[in-house]
XYZ file of C-alpha atoms in Angstrom:
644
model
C -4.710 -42.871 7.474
C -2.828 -39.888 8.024
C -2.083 -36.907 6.312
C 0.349 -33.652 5.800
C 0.842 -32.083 9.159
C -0.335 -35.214 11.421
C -3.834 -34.940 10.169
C -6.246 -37.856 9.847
C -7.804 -37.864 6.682
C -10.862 -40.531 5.758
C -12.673 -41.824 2.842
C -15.979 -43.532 2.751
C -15.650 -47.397 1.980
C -16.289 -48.170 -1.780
C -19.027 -50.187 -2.157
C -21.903 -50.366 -4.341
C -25.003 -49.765 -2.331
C -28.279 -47.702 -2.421
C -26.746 -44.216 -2.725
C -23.497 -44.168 -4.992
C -20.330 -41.840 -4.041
C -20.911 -38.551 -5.446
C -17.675 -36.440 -6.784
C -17.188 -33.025 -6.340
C -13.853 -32.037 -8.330
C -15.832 -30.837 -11.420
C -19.294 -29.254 -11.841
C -20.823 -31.836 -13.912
C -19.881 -34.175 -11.125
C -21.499 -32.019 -8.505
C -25.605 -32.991 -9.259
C -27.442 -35.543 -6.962
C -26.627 -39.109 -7.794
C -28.933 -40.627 -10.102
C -29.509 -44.120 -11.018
C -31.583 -45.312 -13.743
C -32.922 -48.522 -12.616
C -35.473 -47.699 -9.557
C -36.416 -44.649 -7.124
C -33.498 -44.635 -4.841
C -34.467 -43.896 -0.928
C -32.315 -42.579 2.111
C -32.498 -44.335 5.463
C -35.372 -43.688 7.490
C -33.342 -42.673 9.966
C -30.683 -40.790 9.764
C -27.919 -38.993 12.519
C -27.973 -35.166 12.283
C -25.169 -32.808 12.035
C -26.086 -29.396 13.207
C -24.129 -26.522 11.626
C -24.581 -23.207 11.810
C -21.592 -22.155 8.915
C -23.922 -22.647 6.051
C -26.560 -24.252 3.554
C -25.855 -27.035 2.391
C -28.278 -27.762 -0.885
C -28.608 -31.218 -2.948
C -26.273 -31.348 -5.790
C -23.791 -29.067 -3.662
C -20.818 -29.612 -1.667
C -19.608 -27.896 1.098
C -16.231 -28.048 4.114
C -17.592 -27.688 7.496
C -16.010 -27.690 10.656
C -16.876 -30.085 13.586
C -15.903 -28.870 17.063
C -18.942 -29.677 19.433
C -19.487 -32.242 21.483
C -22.565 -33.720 20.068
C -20.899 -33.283 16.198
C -17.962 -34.710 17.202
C -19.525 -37.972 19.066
C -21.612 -38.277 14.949
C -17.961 -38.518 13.947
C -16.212 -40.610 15.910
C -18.876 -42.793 16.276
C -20.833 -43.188 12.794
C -18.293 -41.811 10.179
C -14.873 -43.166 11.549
C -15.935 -46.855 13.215
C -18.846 -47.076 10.226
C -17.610 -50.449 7.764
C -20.640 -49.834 5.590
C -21.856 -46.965 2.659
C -25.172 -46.565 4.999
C -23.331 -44.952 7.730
C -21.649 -42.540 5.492
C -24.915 -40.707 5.064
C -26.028 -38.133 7.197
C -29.055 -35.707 7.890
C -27.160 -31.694 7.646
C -29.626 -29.345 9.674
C -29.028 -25.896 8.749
C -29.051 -23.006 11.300
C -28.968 -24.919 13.961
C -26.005 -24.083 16.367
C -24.758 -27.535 18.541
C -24.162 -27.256 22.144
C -20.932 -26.677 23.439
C -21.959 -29.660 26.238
C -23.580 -32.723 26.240
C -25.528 -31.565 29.714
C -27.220 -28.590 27.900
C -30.618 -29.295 25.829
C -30.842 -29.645 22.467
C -31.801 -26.320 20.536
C -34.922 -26.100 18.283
C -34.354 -28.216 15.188
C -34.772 -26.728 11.279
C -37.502 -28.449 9.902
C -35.555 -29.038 6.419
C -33.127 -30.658 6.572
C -30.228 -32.042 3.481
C -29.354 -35.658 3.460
C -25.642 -35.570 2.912
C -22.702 -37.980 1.656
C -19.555 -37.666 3.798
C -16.584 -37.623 1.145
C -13.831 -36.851 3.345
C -12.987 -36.321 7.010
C -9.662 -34.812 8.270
C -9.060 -34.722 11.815
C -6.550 -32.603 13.868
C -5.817 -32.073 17.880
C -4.090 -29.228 17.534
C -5.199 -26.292 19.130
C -8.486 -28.268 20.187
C -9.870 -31.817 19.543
C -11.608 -30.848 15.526
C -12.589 -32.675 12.342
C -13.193 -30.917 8.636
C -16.159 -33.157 6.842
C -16.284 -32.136 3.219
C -19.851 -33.216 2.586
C -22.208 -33.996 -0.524
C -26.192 -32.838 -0.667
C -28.132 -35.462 -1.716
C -31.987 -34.397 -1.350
C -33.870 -32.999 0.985
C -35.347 -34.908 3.925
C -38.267 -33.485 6.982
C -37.958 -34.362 10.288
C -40.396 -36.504 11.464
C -39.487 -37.248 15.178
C -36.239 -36.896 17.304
C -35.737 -40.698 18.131
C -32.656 -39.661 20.498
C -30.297 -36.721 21.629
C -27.844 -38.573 23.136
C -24.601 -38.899 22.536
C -25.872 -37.532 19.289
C -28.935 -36.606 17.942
C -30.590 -39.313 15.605
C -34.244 -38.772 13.714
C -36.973 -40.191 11.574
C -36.966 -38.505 8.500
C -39.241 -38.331 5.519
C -37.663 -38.062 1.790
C -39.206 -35.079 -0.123
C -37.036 -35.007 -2.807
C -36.575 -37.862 -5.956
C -33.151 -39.780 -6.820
C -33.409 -40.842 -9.832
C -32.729 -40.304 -12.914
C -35.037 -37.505 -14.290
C -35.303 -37.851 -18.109
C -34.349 -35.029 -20.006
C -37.204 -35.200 -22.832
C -39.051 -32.900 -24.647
C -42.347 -34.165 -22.856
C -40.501 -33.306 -19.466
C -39.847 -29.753 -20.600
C -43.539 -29.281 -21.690
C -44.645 -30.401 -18.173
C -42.338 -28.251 -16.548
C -43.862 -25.175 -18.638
C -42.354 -21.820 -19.298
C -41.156 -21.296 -15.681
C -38.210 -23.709 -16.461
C -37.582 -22.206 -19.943
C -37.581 -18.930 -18.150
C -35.134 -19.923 -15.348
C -32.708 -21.691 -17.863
C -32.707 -18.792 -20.370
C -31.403 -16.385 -17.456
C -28.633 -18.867 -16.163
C -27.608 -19.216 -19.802
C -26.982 -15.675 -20.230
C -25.177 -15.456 -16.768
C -22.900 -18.053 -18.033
C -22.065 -16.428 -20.959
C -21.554 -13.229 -19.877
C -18.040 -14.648 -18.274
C -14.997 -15.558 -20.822
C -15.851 -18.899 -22.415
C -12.373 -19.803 -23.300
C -12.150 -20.181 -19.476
C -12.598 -24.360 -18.877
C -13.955 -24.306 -15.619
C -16.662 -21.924 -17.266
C -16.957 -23.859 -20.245
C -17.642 -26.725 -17.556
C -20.542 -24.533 -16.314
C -22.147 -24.346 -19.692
C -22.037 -27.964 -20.709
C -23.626 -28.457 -16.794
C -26.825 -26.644 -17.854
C -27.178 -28.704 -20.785
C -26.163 -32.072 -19.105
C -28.664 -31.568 -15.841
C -31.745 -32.255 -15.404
C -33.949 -28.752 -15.069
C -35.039 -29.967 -12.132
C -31.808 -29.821 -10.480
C -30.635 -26.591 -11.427
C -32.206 -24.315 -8.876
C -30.530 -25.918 -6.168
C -26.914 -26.085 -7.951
C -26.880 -22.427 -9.042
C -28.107 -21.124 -6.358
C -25.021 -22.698 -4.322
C -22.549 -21.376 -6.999
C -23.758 -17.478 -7.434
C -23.422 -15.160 -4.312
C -25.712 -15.518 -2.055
C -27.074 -15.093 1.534
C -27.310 -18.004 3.905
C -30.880 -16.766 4.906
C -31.674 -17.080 0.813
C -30.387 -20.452 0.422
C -32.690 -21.004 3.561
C -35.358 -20.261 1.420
C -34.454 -22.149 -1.372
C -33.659 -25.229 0.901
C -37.344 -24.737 2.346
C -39.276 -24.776 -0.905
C -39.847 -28.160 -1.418
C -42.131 -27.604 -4.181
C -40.077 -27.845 -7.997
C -42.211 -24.913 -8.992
C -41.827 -22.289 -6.107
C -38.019 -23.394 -5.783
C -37.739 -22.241 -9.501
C -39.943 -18.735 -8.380
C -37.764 -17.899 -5.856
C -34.300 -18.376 -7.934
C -35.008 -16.581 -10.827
C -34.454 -13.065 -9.261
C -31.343 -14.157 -7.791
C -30.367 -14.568 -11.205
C -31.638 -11.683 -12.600
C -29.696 -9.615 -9.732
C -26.549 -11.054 -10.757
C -27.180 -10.465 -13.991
C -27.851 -6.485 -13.713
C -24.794 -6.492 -10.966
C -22.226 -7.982 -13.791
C -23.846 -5.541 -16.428
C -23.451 -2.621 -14.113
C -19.991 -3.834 -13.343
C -19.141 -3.540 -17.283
C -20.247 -0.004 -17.944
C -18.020 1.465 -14.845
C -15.143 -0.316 -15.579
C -12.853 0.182 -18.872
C -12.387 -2.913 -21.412
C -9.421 -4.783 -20.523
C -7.506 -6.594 -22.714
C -8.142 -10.486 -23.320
C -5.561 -11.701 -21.026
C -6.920 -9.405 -18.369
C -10.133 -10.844 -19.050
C -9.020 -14.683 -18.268
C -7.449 -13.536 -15.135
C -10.990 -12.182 -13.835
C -12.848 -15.476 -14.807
C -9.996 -17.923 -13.570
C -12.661 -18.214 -10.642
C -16.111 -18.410 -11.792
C -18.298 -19.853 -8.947
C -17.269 -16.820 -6.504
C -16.598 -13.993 -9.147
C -19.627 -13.370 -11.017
C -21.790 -12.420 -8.330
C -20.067 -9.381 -7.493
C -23.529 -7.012 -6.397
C -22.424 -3.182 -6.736
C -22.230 -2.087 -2.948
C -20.782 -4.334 -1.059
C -17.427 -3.545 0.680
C -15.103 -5.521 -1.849
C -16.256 -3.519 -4.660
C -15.993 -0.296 -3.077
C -12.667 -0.733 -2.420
C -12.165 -2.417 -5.920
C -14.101 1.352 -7.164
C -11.256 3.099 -5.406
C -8.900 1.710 -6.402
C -9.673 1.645 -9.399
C -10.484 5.159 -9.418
C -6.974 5.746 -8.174
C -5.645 4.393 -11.495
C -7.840 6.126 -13.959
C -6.652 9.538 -12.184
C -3.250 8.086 -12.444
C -3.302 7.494 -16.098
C -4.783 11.174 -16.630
C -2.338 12.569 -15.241
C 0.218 10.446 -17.026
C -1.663 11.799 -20.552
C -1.621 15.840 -19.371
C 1.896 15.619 -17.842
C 4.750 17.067 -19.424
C 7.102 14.455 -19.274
C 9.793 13.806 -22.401
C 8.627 11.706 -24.836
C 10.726 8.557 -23.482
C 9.862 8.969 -19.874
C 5.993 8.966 -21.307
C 6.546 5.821 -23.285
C 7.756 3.912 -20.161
C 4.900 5.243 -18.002
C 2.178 4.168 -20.968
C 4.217 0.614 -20.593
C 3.754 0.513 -17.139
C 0.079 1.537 -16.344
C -0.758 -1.285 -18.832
C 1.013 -3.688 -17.022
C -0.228 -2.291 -13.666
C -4.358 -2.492 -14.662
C -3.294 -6.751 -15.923
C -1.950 -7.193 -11.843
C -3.857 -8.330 -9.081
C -3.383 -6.104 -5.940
C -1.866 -9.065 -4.049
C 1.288 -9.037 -5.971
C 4.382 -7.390 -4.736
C 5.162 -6.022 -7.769
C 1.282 -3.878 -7.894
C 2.692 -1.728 -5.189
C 6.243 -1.193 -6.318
C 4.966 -0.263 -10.173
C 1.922 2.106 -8.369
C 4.657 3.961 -6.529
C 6.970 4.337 -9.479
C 4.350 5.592 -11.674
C 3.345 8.558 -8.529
C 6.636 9.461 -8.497
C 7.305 9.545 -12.430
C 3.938 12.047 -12.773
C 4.928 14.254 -9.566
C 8.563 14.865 -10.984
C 9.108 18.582 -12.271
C 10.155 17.566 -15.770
C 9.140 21.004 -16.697
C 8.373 22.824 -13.902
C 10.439 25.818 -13.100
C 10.618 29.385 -11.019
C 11.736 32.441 -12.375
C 15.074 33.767 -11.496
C 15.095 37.314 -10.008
C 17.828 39.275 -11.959
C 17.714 42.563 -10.239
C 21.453 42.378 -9.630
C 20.894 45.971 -7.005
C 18.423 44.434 -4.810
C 20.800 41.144 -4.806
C 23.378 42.995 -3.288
C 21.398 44.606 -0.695
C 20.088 41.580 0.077
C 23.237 39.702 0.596
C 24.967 42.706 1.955
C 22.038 42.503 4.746
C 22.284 38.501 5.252
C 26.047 38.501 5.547
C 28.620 40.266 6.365
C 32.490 40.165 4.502
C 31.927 36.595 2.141
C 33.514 39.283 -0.664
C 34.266 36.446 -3.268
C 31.342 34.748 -2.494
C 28.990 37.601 -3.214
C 30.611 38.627 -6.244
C 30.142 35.149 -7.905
C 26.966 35.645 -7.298
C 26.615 38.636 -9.157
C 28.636 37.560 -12.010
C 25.974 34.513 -12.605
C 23.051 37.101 -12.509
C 24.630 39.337 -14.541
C 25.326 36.612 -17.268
C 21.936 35.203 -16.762
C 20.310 38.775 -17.811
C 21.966 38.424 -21.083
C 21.769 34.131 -22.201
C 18.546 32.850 -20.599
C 19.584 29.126 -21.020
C 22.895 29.481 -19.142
C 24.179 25.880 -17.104
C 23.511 26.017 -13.509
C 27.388 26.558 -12.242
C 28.848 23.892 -9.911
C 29.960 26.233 -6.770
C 32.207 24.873 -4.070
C 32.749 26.445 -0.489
C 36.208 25.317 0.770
C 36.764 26.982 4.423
C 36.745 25.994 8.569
C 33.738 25.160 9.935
C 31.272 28.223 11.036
C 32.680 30.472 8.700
C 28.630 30.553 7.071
C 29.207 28.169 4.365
C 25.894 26.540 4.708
C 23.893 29.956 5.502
C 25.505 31.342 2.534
C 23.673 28.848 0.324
C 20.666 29.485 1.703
C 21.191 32.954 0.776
C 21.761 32.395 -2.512
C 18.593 30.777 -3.125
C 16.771 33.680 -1.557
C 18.179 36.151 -3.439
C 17.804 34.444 -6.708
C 13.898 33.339 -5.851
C 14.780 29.778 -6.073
C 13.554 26.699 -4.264
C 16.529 25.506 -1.611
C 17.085 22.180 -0.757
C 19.729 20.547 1.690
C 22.000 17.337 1.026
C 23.600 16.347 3.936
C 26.151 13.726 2.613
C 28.945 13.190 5.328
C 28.829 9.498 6.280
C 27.129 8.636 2.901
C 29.386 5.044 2.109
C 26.850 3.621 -0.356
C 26.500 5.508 -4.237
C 22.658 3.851 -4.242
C 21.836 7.360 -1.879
C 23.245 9.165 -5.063
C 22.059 6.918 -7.966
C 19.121 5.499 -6.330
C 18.143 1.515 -6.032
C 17.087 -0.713 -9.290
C 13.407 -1.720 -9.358
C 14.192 -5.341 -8.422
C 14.722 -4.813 -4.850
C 11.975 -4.749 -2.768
C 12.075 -1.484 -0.623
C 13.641 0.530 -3.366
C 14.040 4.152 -3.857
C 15.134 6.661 -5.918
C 18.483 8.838 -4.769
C 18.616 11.710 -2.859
C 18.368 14.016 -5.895
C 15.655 12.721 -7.474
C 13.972 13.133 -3.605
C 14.917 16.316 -3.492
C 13.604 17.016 -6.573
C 10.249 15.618 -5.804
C 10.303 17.563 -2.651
C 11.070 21.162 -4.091
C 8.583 20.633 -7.317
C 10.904 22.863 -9.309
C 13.750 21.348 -11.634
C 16.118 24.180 -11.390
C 16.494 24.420 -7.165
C 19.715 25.471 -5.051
C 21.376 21.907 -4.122
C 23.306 22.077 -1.369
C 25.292 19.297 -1.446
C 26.656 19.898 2.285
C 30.121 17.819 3.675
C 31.405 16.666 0.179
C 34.452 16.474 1.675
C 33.325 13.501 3.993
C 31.890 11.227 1.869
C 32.720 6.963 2.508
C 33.111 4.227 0.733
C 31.906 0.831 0.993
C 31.328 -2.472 -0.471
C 28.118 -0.649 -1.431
C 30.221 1.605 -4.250
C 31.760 4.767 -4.198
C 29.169 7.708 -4.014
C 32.280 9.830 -4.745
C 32.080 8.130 -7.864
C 28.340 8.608 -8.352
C 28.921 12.265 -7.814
C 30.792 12.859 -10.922
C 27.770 12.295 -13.606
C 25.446 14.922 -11.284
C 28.276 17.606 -10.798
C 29.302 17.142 -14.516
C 27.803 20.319 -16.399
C 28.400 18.236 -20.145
C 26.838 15.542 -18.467
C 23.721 15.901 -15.869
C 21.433 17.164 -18.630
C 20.866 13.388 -18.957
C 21.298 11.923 -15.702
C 19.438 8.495 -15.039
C 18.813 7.495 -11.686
C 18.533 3.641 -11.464
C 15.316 3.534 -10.229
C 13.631 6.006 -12.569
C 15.629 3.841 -15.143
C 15.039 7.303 -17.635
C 16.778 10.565 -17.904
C 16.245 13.375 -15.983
C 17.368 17.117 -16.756
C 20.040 18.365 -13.959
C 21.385 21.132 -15.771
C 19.320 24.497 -14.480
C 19.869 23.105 -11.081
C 22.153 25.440 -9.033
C 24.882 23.040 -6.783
C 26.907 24.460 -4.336
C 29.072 21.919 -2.265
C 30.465 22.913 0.759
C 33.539 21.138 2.692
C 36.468 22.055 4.877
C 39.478 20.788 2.908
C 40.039 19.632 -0.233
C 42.906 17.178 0.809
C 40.048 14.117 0.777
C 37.976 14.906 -1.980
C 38.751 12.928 -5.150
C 40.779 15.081 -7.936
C 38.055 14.093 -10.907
C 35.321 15.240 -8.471
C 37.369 18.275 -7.329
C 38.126 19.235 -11.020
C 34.137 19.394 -11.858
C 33.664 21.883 -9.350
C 34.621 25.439 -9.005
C 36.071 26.090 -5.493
C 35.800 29.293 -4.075
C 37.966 29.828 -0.289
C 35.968 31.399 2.327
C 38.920 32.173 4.384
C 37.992 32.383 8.256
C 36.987 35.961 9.603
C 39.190 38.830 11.563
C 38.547 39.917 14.491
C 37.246 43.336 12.888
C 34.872 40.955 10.748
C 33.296 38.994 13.983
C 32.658 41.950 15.620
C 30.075 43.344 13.003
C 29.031 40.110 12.357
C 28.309 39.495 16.435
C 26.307 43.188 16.703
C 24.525 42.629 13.503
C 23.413 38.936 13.505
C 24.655 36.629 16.560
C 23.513 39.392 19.231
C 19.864 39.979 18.158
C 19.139 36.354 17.036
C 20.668 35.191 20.962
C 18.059 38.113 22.399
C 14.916 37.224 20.042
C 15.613 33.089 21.233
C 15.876 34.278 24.989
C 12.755 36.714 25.283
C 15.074 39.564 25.785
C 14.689 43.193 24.821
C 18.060 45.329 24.434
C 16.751 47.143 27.200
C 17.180 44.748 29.712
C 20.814 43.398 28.267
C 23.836 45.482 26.401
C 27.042 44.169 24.931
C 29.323 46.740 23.788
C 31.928 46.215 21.157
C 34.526 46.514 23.638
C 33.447 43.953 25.223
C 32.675 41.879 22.326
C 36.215 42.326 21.435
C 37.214 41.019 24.834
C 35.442 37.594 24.522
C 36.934 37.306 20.709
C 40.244 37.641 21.984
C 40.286 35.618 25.227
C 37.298 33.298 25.187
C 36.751 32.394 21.586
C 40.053 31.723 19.267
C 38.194 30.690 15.659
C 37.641 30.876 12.529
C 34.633 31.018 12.436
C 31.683 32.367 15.114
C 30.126 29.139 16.603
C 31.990 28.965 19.535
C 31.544 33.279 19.967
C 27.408 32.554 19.469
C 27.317 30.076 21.996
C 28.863 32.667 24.541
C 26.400 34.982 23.596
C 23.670 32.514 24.231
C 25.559 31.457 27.823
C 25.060 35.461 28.878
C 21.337 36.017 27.719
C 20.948 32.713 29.679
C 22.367 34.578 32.443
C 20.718 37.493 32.310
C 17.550 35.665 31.670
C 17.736 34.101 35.173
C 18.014 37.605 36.805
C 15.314 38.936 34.972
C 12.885 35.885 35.785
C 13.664 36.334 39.576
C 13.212 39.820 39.405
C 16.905 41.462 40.472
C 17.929 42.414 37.370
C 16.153 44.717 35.033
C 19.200 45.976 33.164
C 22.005 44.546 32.749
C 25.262 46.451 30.903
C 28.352 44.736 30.139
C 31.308 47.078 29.638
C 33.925 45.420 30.783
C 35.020 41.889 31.924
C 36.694 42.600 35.083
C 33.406 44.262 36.502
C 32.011 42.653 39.607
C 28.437 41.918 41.102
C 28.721 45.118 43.609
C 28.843 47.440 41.070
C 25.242 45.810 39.422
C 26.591 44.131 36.541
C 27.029 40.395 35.525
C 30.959 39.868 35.240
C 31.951 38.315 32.039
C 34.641 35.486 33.641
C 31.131 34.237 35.493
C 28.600 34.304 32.957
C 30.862 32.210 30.429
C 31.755 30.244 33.446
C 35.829 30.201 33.259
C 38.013 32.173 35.398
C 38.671 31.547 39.072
């Protein structure tokens, strides 16, 4: 018959035989069949699978893949065309790899071998000719003699292991002796060292009751972690009383592995508990030292230093609340969920915000004007705002960060000027850049149930300095969009509010966050296209553009040196005087601002450069534009390359 995806899926014939069907959906159902009426016996001979995946041990079950030639041939021939229960049993030799090829020789056989029950088969061509057997150990079986290799290998086989029914009497457990009593107390304790209230656990329990003792080596031994080359071992000892010897320290190891487990890691709540049980048979032989639980230690490690730095923050009371809620919820999530990542990075962010963190202002309102005075040149309302906010800050210490904005052309050293600010007062400076911006989620960040979101640009920025009272610099107001996305306009008016951003909430933070010692200067070019409720929070101030008076100081005290230090020069080898300055103001650079009058500058020391590099020019002195090459000096019309 076929199955999902075009696969061929197969079920042994149901008929009552020698060697019933033996279930593997439930641990109880997983023990070698048992009959009560006589000693049941295998075939004598029996076709052998060789697999090199794993051990297959009586009372187990196991998936194994068959993609060999000889293994496949076993298939096709015994399992699929088979009509009767007999052919459904097979003889599983354990690390024994199958040729690729029929031509080559067949490798050294195992000695031991498991007599198995095929329970299913599902076939599949795609990418290669393949089955999946999902097989049932029966007993163990010794090879006797190889009767034939071809087209699959088929033996004589000698039982070593007992069928039936073993009775479960008190005269049994004296013969057994204190090895079994021994062996059973340990898997009891294993057992119940998981969450009972678990059923596939409590299935475990009621198997160690329900089984024979006899049978229990082989069954745990398949369930807790082990090594193939162990089960080897186990699958080897055919005698009852070494096979107990040799599983009782694998018990014990799990045992002192799930102990050690329970002192390094806190006590989770009872839910968390069920979640770590769920899967039984592969969880509770976790051994200390193995990759998985190293990176399990990490990680875990990660989340303890998390949650101390949650308790020694100083986060408002609220904001601590949520992050309590959340690391609770995080240590109760798997690390394959989504939603483990997305609460991990909220809960970084929440403990690296500067809740509380600040720098001290320098109120030294002399060295501020120096120090302006120094940076820029003219800026006369600009300065003196400045010094009015120190001066009021030396006499109320919790005064409102004022919301500043610089209306003017462009170049006119709006954005320099804020810069400048934040130097003089000994403040952090960050930089908003927010022409273009057409969605308000850049301003009020994205809610927690999006994947890929983030908080808005201030709370970045805020993150970024590590100070809550910075210099914003909210540059381009004036050009803000607006989309489908929302109006960031809009979004603006709650953070350049001063009765407001003391509690602004960013929608991913989802709390409130403290804007009001932050220090916002805007900057824009008109104020014909900013909103009048966003223009009326803000105090504009006009930087008007400069005279030509103004952009000649400005050119020998700033443009001029900053042109030479970028182009290796020395003011040896290159002189501008002011008449010339003047010259290339007035006929080469109509502005209001100094852009255009810097990147003439930069177009002479380029000039100049080449001369020096070639070794012609040593000095070069630029008094007046009309000059020509003859007389030794670069003419002006040439170096800015205009003129005829």
């Amino acid at each position: 018959m076929r199955g999902a995806g075009g696969q061929r899926r197969w079920r042994p014939p149901r008929k009552s035989g020698a060697v019933p069907g033996a279930p593997v959906d439930t641990p109880e159902r997983t023990a070698p069949a048992m009959s009560s009426v006589s000693p049941i016996q295998i075939p004598g001979r029996l076709p052998l699978l060789l697999t090199n995946e794993g051990v297959l041990l009586p009372g187990s079950t196991m998936r194994t893949s068959v993609d060999s030639a000889r293994n496949l041939q076993l298939v096709r021939s015994r399992l699929l065309k088979g009509t009767s229960l007999q052919s459904t049993i097979l003889g599983v030799i354990p690390n024994t790899p199958d040729p690729a090829s029929d031509a080559q020789d067949l490798p050294p056989l195992h000695r031991i071998g498991t007599a198995a029950l095929a329970v299913q088969v599902v076939g599949s061509n795609w990418p290669k000719p393949h089955y999946t057997l999902l097989i049932t150990g029966l007993c163990r079986f010794q090879i006797v003699q190889v009767l034939k290799e071809k087209p699959y290998p088929v033996a004589e086989v000698e039982q070593l292991d007992r069928l039936e029914e073993f009775p479960n009497t008190c005269k049994t457990r004296e013969e057994l002796g204190e090895l079994s009593e021994q062996f059973y107390k340990y898997a009891v304790q294993l057992v119940e060292m998981l969450d009972m209230s678990v059923p596939a656990v409590a299935k475990l329990r009621r198997l160690l009751d329900s089984l024979p003792r006899e049978a229990l080596p082989d069954i745990l031994t398949s369930i807790i972690r082990t090594s193939n080359k162990e089960k080897l071992q186990i699958l080897d000892a055919v005698s009852l009383e070494e096979r107990f010897k040799m599983t009782i320290p694998l018990l014990v190891r799990q045992i002192e592995g799930l102990k050690l487990l329970q002192k390094t890691r806190k006590h989770k709540q009872d839910d968390d508990k069920r979640v770590i049980a769920i899967r039984p048979i592969r969880r509770i032989t976790h051994i200390p030292g193995t990759l998985e639980d190293e990176d399990e230690d990490e990680d875990n490690d990660d989340i303890v230093m998390l949650e101390k730095k949650i308790r020694t923050s100083s986060m408002p009371e609220q904001a601590h609340k949520v992050c309590v809620k959340e690391i609770k919820r995080l240590k109760k999530m798997p690390q394959s969920m989504p939603e483990y990542a997305l609460t991990r990075n909220y809960l970084e962010l929440m403990v690296e915000l500067p809740w509380n963190k600040s720098t001290t202002d320098r109120l030294d309102i002399r060295a501020a004007r120096i120090l302006l005075d120094n940076d820029h040149y003219a800026m006369e309302k600009l300065k003196k705002r400045v010094l009015e906010y120190l001066a009021v800050r030396q006499l109320k210490n919790n005064l409102k960060g004022p919301i500043l904005c610089f209306v003017g052309p462009p170049g006119v050293g709006k954005t320099s000027v804020g810069r400048s600010v934040a130097k003089t007062l000994g403040r952090e400076f960050h930089r908003i850049a927010l022409g273009g911006v057409c969605d308000q989620s850049d301003i009020r960040g994205h809610r927690r149930t999006y994947v890929g979101s983030m908080p808005g640009r201030i709370i970045n920025g805020l993150k970024t300095v590590g100070v809550n009272n910075p210099v914003f610099l909210l540059d381009e107001v004036d050009k803000l969009g607006k989309s489908l996305q929302g109006d960031p306009a809009a979004a603006l008016l709650e953070v350049l509010d001063p009765e407001q951003n003391h509690n602004f909430t960013d929608h991913y933070l989802n709390v409130a966050f403290d804007l009001s010692q932050v220090l916002f200067i805007a900057t824009a070019n008109t104020t014909a296209t900013i909103p009048p409720a966003l223009l009326d929070r803000m105090e504009v101030i006009q930087v008007p553009g400069y005279t030509q008076e103004e952009k000649i100081e400005i050119a020998h005290r700033h443009l001029i040196p900053k042109q030479l230090e970028q182009h290796g020069l020395t003011p040896q080898q290159i002189q501008i005087p002011q008449v010339t300055t003047l010259d290339i103001i007035t006929r080469y650079t109509r502005e209001a601002g100094v852009r255009s009058l810097d990147r003439k500058f930069g177009a002479i020391c380029r000039a100049v450069a080449v001369k020096v590099a070639e070794g012609q020019h040593k000095e070069a002195k630029l008094d007046r534009p009309d000059m020509t090459e003859g007389e030794g000096l670069c003419p002006c019309s040439a170096v800015l390359g205009v003129g005829g």
